[in-house]
Coordinates of C-alpha atoms in Angstrom, one line a residue:
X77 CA -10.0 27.9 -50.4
X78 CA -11.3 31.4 -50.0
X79 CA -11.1 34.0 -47.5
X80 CA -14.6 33.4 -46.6
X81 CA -14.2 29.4 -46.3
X82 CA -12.4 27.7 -44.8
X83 CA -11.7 23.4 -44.3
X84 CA -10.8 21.5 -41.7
X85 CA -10.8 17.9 -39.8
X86 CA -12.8 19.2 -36.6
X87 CA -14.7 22.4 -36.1
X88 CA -15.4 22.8 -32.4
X89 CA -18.2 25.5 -31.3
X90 CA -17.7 27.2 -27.9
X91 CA -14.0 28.1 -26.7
X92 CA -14.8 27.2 -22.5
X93 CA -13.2 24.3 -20.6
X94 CA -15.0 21.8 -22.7
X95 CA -14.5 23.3 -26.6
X96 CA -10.4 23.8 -25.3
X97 CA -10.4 20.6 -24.5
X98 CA -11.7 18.8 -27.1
X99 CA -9.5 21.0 -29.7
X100 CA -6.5 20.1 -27.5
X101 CA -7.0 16.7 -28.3
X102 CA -8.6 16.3 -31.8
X103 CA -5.1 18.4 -32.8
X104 CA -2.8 16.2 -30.9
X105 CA -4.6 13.6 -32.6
X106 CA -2.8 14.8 -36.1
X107 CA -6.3 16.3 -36.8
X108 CA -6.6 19.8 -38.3
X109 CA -8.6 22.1 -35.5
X110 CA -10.4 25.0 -35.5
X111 CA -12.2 26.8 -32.2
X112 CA -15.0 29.0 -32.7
X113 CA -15.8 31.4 -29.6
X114 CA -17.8 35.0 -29.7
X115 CA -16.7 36.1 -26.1
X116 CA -13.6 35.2 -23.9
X117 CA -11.9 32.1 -24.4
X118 CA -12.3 30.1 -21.1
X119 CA -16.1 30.5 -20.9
X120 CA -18.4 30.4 -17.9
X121 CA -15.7 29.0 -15.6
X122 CA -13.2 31.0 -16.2
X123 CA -15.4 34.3 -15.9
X124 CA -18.1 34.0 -14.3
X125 CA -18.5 30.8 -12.8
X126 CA -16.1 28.6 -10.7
X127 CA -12.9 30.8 -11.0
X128 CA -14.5 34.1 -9.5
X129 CA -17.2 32.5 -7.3
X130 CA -14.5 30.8 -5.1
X131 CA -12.3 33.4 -5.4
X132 CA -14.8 35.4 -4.0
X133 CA -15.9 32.0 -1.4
X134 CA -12.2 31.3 0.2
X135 CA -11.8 34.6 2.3
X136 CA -15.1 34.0 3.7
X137 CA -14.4 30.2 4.4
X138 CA -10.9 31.1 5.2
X139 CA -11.9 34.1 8.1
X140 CA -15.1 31.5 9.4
X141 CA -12.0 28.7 9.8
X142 CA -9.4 31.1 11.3
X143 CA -12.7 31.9 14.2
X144 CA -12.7 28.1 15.0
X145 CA -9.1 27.9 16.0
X146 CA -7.8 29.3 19.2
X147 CA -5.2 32.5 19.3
X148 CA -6.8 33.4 15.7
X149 CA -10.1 34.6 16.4
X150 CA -9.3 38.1 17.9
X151 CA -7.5 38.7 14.8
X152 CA -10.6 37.7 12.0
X153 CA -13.1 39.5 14.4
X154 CA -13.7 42.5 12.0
X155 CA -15.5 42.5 8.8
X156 CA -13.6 41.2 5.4
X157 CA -11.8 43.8 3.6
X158 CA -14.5 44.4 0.8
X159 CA -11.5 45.7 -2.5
X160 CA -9.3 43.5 -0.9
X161 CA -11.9 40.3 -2.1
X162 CA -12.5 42.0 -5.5
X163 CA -8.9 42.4 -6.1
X164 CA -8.4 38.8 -5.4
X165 CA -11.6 38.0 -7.6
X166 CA -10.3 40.4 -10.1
X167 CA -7.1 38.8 -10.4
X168 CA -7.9 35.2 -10.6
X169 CA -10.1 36.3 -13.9
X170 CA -6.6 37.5 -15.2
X171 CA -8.8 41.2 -15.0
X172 CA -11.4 39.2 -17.9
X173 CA -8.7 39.3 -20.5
X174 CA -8.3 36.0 -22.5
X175 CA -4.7 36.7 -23.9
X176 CA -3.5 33.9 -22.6
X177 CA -5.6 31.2 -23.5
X178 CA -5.2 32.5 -26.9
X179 CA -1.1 31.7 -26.6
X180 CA -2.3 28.2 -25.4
X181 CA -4.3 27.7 -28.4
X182 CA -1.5 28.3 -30.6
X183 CA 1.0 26.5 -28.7
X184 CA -1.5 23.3 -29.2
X185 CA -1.7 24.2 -33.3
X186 CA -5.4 25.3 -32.9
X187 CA -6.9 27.6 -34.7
X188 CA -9.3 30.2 -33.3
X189 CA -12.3 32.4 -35.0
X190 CA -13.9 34.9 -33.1
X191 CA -17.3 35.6 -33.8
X192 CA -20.9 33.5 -33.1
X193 CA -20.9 30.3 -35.0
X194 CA -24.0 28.5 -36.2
X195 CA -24.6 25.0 -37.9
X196 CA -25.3 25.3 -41.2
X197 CA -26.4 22.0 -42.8
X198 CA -24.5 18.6 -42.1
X199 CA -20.7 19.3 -41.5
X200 CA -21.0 23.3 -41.8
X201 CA -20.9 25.9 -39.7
X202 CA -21.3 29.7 -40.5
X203 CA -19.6 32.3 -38.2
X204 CA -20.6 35.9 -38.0
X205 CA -17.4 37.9 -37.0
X206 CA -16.6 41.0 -35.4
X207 CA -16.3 42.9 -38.6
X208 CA -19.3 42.1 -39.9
X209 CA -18.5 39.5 -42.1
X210 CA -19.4 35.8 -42.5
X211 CA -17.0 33.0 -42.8
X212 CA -18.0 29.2 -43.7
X213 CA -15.8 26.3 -42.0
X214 CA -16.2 22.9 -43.7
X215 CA -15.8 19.8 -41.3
X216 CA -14.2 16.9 -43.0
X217 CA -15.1 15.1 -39.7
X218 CA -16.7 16.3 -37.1
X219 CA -18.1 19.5 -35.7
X220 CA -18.4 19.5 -31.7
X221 CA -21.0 21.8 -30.1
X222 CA -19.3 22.9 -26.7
X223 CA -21.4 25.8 -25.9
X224 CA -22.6 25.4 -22.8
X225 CA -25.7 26.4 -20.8
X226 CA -27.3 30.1 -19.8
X227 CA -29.5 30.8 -16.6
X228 CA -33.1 29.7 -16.8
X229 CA -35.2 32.1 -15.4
X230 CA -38.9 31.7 -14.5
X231 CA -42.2 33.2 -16.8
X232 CA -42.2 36.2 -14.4
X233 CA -44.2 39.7 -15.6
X234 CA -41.8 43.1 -15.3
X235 CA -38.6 40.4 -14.7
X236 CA -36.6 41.7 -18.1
X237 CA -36.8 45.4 -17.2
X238 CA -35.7 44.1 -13.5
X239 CA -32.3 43.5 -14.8
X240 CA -31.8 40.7 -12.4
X241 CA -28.9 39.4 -11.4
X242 CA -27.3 36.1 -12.7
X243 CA -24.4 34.2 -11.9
X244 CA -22.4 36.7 -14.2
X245 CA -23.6 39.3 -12.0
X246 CA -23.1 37.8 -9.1
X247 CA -19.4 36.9 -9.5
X248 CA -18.0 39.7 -11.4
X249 CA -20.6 42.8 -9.4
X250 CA -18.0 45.7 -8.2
X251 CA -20.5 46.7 -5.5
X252 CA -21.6 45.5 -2.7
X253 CA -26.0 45.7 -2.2
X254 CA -27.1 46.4 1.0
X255 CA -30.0 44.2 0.6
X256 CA -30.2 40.9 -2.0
X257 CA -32.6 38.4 -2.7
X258 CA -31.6 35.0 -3.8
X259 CA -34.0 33.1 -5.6
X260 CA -33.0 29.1 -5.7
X261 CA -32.0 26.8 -3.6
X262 CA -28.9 24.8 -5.6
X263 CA -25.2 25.6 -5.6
X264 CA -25.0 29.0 -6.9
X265 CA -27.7 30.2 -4.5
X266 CA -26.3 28.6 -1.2
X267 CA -22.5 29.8 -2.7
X268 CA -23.5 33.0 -3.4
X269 CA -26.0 33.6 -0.6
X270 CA -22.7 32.6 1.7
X271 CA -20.5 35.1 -0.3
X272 CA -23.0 37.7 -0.1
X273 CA -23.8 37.7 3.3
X274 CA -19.6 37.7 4.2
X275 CA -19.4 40.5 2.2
X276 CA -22.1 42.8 4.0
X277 CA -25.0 42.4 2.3
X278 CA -28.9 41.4 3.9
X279 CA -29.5 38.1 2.4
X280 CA -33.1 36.9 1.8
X281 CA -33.2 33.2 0.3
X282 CA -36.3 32.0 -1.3
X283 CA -36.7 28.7 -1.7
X284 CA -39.8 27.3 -3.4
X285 CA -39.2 23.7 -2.1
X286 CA -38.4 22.7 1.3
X287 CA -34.9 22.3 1.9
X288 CA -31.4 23.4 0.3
X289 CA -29.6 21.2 -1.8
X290 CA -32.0 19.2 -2.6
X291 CA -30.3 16.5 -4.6
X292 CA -27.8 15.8 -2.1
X293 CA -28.2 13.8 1.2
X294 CA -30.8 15.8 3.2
X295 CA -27.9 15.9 6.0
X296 CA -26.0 18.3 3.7
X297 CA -29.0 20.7 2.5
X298 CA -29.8 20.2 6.4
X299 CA -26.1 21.1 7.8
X300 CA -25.8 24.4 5.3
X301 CA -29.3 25.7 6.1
X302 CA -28.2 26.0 9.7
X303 CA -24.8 27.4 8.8
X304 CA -26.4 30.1 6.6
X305 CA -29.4 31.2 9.5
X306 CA -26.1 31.3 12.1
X307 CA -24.4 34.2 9.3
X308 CA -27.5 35.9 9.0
X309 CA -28.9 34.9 5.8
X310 CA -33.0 34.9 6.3
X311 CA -34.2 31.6 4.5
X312 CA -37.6 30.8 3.4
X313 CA -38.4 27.7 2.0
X314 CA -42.1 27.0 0.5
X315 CA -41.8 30.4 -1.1
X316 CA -41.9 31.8 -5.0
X317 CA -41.7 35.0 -6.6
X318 CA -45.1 36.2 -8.3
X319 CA -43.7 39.7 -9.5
X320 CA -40.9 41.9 -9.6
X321 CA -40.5 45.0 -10.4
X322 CA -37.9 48.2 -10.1
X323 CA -39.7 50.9 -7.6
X324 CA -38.6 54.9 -8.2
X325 CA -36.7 54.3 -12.0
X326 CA -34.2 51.8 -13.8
X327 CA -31.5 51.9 -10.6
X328 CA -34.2 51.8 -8.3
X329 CA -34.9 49.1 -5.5
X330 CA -36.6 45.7 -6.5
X331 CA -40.0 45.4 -5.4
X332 CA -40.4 41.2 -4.8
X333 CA -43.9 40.0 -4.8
X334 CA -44.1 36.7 -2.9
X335 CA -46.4 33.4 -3.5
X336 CA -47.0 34.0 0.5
X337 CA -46.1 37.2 2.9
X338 CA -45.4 40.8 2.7
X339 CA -43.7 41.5 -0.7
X340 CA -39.7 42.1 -0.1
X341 CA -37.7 45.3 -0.8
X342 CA -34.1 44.9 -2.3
X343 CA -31.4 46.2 -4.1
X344 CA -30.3 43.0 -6.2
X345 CA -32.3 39.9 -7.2
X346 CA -29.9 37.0 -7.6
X347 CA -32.0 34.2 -9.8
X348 CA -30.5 30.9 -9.6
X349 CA -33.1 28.8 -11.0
X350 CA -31.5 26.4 -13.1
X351 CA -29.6 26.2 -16.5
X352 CA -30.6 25.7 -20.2
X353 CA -28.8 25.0 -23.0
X354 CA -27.1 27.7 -25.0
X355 CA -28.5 26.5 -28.1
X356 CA -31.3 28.6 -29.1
X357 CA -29.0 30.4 -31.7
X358 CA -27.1 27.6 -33.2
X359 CA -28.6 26.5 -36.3
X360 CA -30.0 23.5 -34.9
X361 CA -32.5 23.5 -37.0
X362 CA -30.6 23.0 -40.3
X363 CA -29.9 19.8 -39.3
X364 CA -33.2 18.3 -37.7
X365 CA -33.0 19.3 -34.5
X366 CA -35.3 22.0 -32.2
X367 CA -33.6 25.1 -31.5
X368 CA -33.2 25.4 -27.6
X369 CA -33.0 21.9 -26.7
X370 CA -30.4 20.0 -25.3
X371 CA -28.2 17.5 -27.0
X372 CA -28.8 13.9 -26.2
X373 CA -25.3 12.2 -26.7
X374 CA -24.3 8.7 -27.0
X375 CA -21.6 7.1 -24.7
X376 CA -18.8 8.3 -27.5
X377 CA -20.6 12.0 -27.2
X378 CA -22.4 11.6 -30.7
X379 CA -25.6 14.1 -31.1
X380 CA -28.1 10.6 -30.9
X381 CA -30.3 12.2 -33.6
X382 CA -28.0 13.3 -36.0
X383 CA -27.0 11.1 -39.3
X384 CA -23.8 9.9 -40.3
X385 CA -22.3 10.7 -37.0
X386 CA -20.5 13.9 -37.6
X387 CA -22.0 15.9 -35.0
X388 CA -20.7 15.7 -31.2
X389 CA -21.6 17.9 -27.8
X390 CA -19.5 18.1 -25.1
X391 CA -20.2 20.0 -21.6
X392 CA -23.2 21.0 -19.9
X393 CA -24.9 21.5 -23.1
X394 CA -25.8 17.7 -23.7
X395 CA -27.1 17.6 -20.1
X396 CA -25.2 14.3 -18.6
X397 CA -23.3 16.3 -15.5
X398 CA -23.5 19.9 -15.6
X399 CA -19.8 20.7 -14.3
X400 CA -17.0 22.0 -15.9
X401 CA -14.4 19.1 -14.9
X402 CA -17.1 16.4 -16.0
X403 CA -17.1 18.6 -19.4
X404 CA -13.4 18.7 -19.6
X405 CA -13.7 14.7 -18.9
X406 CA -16.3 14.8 -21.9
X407 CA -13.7 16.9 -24.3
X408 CA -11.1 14.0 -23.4
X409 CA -12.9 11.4 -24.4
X410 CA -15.0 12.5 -27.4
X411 CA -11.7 14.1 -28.7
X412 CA -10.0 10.3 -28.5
X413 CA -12.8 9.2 -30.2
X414 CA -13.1 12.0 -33.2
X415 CA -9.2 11.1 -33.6
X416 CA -9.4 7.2 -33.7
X417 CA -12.6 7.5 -36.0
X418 CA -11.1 9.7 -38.7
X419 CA -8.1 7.4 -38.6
X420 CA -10.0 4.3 -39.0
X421 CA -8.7 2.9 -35.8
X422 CA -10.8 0.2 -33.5
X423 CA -12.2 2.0 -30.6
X424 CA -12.1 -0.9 -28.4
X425 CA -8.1 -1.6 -28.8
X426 CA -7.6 -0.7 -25.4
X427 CA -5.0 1.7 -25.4
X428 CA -7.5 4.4 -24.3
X429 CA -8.7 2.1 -21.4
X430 CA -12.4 2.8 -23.6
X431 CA -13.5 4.9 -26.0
X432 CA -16.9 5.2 -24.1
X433 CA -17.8 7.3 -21.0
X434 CA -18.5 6.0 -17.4
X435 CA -17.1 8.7 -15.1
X436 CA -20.3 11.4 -16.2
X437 CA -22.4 8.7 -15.2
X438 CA -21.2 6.8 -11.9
X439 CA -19.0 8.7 -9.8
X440 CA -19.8 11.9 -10.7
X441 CA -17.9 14.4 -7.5
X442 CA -19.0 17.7 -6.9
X443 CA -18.1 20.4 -4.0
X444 CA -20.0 23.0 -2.6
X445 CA -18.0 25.6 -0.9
X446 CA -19.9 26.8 1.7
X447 CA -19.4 26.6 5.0
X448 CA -19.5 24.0 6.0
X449 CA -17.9 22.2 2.7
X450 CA -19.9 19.6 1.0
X451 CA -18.5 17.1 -1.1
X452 CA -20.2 14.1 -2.6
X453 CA -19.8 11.8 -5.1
X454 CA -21.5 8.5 -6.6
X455 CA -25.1 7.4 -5.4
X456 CA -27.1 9.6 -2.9
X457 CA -29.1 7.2 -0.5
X458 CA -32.5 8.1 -2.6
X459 CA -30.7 7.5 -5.6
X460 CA -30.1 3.9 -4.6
X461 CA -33.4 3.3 -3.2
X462 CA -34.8 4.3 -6.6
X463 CA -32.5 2.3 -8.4
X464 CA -33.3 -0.9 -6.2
X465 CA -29.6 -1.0 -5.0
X466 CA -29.4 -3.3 -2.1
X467 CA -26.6 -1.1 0.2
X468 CA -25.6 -0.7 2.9
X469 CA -25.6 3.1 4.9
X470 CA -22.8 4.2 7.1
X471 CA -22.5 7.2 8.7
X472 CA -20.1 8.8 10.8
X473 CA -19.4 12.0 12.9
X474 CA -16.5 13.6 11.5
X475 CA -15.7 16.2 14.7
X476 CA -14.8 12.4 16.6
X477 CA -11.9 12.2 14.4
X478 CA -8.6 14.0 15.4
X479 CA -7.8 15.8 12.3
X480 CA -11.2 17.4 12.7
X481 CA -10.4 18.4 16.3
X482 CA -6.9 19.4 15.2
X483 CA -8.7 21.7 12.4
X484 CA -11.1 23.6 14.3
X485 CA -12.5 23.8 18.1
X486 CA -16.2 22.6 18.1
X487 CA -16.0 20.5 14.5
X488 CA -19.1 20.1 12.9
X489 CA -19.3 17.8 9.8
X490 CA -20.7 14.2 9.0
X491 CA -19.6 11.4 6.3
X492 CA -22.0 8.5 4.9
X493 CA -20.5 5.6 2.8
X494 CA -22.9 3.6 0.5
X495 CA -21.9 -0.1 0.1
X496 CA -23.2 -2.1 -2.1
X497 CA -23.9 -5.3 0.3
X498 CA -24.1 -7.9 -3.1
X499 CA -20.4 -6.4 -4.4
X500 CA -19.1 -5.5 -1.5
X501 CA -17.7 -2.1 -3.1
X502 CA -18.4 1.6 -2.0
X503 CA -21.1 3.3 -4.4
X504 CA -21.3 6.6 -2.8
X505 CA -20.2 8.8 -0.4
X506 CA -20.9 12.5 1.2
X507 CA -18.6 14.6 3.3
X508 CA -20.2 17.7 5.0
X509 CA -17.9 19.5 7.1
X510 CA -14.7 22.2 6.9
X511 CA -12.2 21.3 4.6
X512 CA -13.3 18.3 3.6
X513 CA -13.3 18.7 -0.2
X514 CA -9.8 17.4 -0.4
X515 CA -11.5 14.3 0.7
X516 CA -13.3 13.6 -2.6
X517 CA -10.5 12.6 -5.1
X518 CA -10.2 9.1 -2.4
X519 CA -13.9 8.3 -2.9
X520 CA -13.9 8.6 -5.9
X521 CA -11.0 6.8 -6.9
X522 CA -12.5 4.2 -4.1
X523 CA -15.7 4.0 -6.3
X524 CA -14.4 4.1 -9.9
X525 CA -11.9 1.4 -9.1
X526 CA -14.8 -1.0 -7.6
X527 CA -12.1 -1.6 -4.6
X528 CA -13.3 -4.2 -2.0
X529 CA -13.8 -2.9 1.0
X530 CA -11.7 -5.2 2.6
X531 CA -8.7 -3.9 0.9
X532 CA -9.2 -0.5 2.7
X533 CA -8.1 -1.9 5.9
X534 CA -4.7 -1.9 4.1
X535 CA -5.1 2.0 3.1
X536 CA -3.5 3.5 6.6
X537 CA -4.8 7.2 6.4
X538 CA -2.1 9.7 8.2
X539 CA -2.9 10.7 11.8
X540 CA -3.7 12.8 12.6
X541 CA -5.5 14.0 9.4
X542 CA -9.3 14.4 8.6
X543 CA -8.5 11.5 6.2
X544 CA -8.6 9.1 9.5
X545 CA -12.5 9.3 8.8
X546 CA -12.3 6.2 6.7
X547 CA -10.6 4.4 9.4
X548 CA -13.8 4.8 11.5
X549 CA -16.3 4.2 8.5
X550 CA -14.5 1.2 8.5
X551 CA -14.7 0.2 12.1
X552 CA -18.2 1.5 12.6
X553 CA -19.4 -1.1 9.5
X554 CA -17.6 -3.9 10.9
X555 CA -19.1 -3.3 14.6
X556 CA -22.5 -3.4 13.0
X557 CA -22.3 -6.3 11.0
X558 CA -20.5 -7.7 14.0
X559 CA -24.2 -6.7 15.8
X560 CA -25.9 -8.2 13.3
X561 CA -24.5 -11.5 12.9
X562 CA -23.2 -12.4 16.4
X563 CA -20.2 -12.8 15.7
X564 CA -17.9 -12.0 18.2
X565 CA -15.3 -9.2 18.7

C-alpha cells in the first residue's frame, strides 16, 4: 500500500451527522473505516444549520414566553441583547472549529481524510487534499455517499453577483441588516424570518404560494402567519422575485424586482427555496449515474442503480426525509447492514429488530421553532386523504388544558390526532403551540408502536402538564363516537 492509496472495508463520503454516523457504526462493526470530509467535520447541522439557527431561535422564543407570564414581562420589555445572541450562537458552533469531532473520530478507530472526495469507478474514490495531492481509497465493501444537500436557488438574472444570503449566511451573519427579504415559505424562511425580526431587522417574506408551511396542517402554516404579522414581519404570499440586483456597488442595497408591486429595497436577500443534492462534484458519473441528482436508495440504503451493491447514501442526499436526525437514523441502519453484509450474516436474524428502514417513511417528526412551536409527525390530514386512509380527525384546543394555562396567560396552540378508524391506531399528529416540541417523542413512539388507542386511557399524563392534551384528545373522540352511535354516557 502506497502513500497515495490506501484500502479499506468502508469508505464513507461526507463527515456531517449522517457520514459520523455511519463510520461510527461500520467500525464498531470490526470493519476498517475511513471518513472523507473537505470542510468541518459535523456538516450543515453543526455549522450552519440546526445548531446555530436555534441558538440563535431560543432567546427569541425564550423573551416572547417570559411576555406571556405575569411578574416577567416588565423585565423582557426591551429589545434582545444583539452580541449577547451571537455569543451564544457563537459558542454552540464551538467558534466553527471541528477539533473535537476529530478526537471523537479517533476514539471510534476511524480514520479521517481531509480533502473533496469523488467516486472513481466501482468501489474507488479519489480525494483531492489540502496540499495539493491526490490520494486513492479502495473499498473492499462499500463506499457510503453522506454528502448532503446545498441551497437551490431559482434561474434568476444578476442573482450570483447579488451574493444572496443562504442558510450559511443566515445563521453564522455577525451583523445585523436593517432591512431583509426572505424568499420561501418552509422552515428556514419562517425560522429565520422569526430570528430576524427578534433581532432588529425589517422583514419582508415572499411567498410565491399561498400560505406558510405548506406541507403541514394548514392550522400550523395558518397559526405562524399570524404570529409573524403580530412581530412585524410583512408577509406576502402570491409573490416571486423577477430580478435582483445590488444598487450603488458590491455592498450596496438589493434592489428586488417583484412578479407583482413596487420592486423592494434591502440590505440582505435570504433565499430559502429548497435543497439539492450536493452531488454535482462527486464522480457520479464514473459509475452510471447523472451528476447532480439524487440518490434513490433501497430500504437497506443501497444506491437502487448501482451494480453489485457496493454503493450506499445516507442523509438528505438520497431524498427520503431531509433532516439530520432521520439521516443519523439512516447512518444506523445502513451501517448495521454494511457490517452484517461483509460478514455474511442473515439480515433478517432479528437481533437488529430489521435490517430495513420504516422510521424515514412513517413517522417521520419534525419541529419548527417559531413561535408558536410546531411539531408534527406521521400523516398530515391531506396526506391520508391522498393515500385513501379511512381516519378519523381530532382536534383539540391546547390553551383548555392546564399546563397550557400554567405556561403562559392567553395560550394559543391546537393538537389534531389522526386515527386510523380500520386499526384503531394513531397515524398522525400535529402540535402548534409554545413549548410543545417536547410533546413529539410520545406521538411518535404512539405511532411507531401501532398502540391501540384504547391502551392510552392507561397512559395517565402528569397534571398539570401540557402533556394532559392526550387526555382530552381522548375524551373528545370518545364523546364523538358516543354522538355518533347513540350510545349513552
Amino acid at each position: 500500500m502506497s502513500d497515495t492509496s490506501r484500502d479499506y472495508d468502508v469508505v464513507v463520503i461526507g463527515a456531517g451527522p449522517a457520514g459520523e454516523n455511519v463510520a461510527d457504526r461500520t467500525s464498531a462493526a470490526g470493519l476498517t473505516s475511513v471518513i472523507v470530509e473537505n470542510e468541518l467535520l459535523g456538516g450543515e447541522c453543526s455549522f450552519w444549520a440546526c445548531e446555530p439557527s436555534k441558538a440563535l431561535l431560543r432567546p427569541v422564543v425564550a423573551r416572547t414566553d417570559a411576555r406571556r407570564v405575569p411578574g416577567l414581562r416588565r423585565a423582557v420589555e426591551g429589545p434582545l441583547d444583539v452580541p449577547a445572541v451571537f455569543a451564544y450562537r457563537d459558542k454552540m458552533c464551538i467558534y466553527w472549529t471541528d477539533d473535537d469531532q476529530v478526537e471523537w473520530l479517533d476514539s471510534v478507530s476511524v480514520d479521517l481524510v481531509r480533502g473533496h472526495g469523488r467516486l472513481d469507478g466501482p468501489r474507488q474514490v479519489v480525494v483531492e487534499t489540502p496540499d495539493g495531492g491526490t490520494l486513492r481509497l479502495n473499498a473492499r465493501h462499500a463506499v457510503v455517499v453522506a454528502t448532503g444537500t446545498v441551497t437551490a436557488f431559482p434561474d434568476l438574472p444578476g442573482l450570483k453577483e447579488v451574493r444572496p444570503w443562504t442558510n450559511r449566511e443566515a445563521t453564522s451573519a455577525r451583523h445585523v441588516p436593517n432591512r431583509l427579504v426572505v424568499v420561501g415559505g418552509g422552515v428556514v424562511a419562517v425560522e429565520m424570518a422569526t430570528a430576524w425580526q427578534a433581532l432588529g431587522s425589517r422583514v419582508t417574506m415572499l411567498v410565491r404560494g399561498n400560505a406558510v408551511l405548506s406541507r403541514m396542517e394548514p392550522f400550523a402554516g395558518e397559526m405562524v402567519a399570524d404570529a409573524l404579522r403580530e412581530a412585524g414581519v410583512d408577509l406576502r404570499f402570491g409573490t416571486t422575485v423577477t430580478d435582483v440586483a445590488r444598487q450603488d456597488g458590491p455592498d450596496g442595497p438589493v434592489r428586488v424586482g417583484l412578479s407583482q408591486g413596487d420592486p423592494l429595497v434591502a440590505d440582505e436577500i435570504l433565499f430559502a427555496t429548497g435543497r439539492a443534492p450536493h452531488t454535482a462534484d462527486l464522480g457520479l458519473e464514473t459509475v452510471g449515474l447523472a451528476p447532480g441528482d439524487w440518490l434513490a436508495v433501497d430500504d437497506s440504503y443501497r444506491v437502487s442503480a448501482v451494480e453489485d451493491g457496493w454503493l450506499y447514501a445516507v442523509g438528505d442526499v438520497n431524498h427520503r426525509a431531509l433532516m439530520t436526525h432521520q439521516g443519523k437514523y439512516q447512518a444506523r441502519m445502513a451501517g448495521a447492514v454494511i457490517g452484517a453484509r461483509a460478514k455474511g450474516e442473515p439480515l433478517d436474524d432479528g437481533r437488529w429488530g430489521a435490517h430495513a428502514s420504516t422510521a424515514d417513511r412513517e413517522a417521520v417528526p419534525q419541529v419548527v421553532f417559531t413561535d408558536p412551536d410546531v411539531a408534527d409527525v406521521g400523516l398530515t390530514t391531506m396526506e391520508a386523504e391522498r393515500t385513501g386512509r379511512n381516519v378519523d380527525v381530532v382536534d383539540f384546543d391546547i390553551g383548555r388544558v392546564a399546563g397550557a394555562v400554567q405556561y403562559a396567560e392567553g395560550y394559543r396552540g391546537k393538537a389534531r390526532v389522526l386515527i386510523d378508524r380500520d386499526r384503531g391506531t394513531v397515524v398522525g399528529v400535529t402540535f402548534v403551540g409554545p413549548g410543545v416540541q417536547e410533546l413529539l417523542y410520545s406521538a411518535t413512539v404512539l405511532i411507531t408502536s401501532e398502540a391501540p388507542v384504547e391502551r392510552l386511557w392507561h397512559a395517565v399524563p402528569a397534571f398539570p402538564t401540557i402533556s394532559e392534551v392526550w387526555l382530552r384528545i381522548l375524551e373528545t373522540y370518545r364523546d364523538r363516537d358516543r354522538r355518533q352511535t347513540g350510545t349513552a354516557g
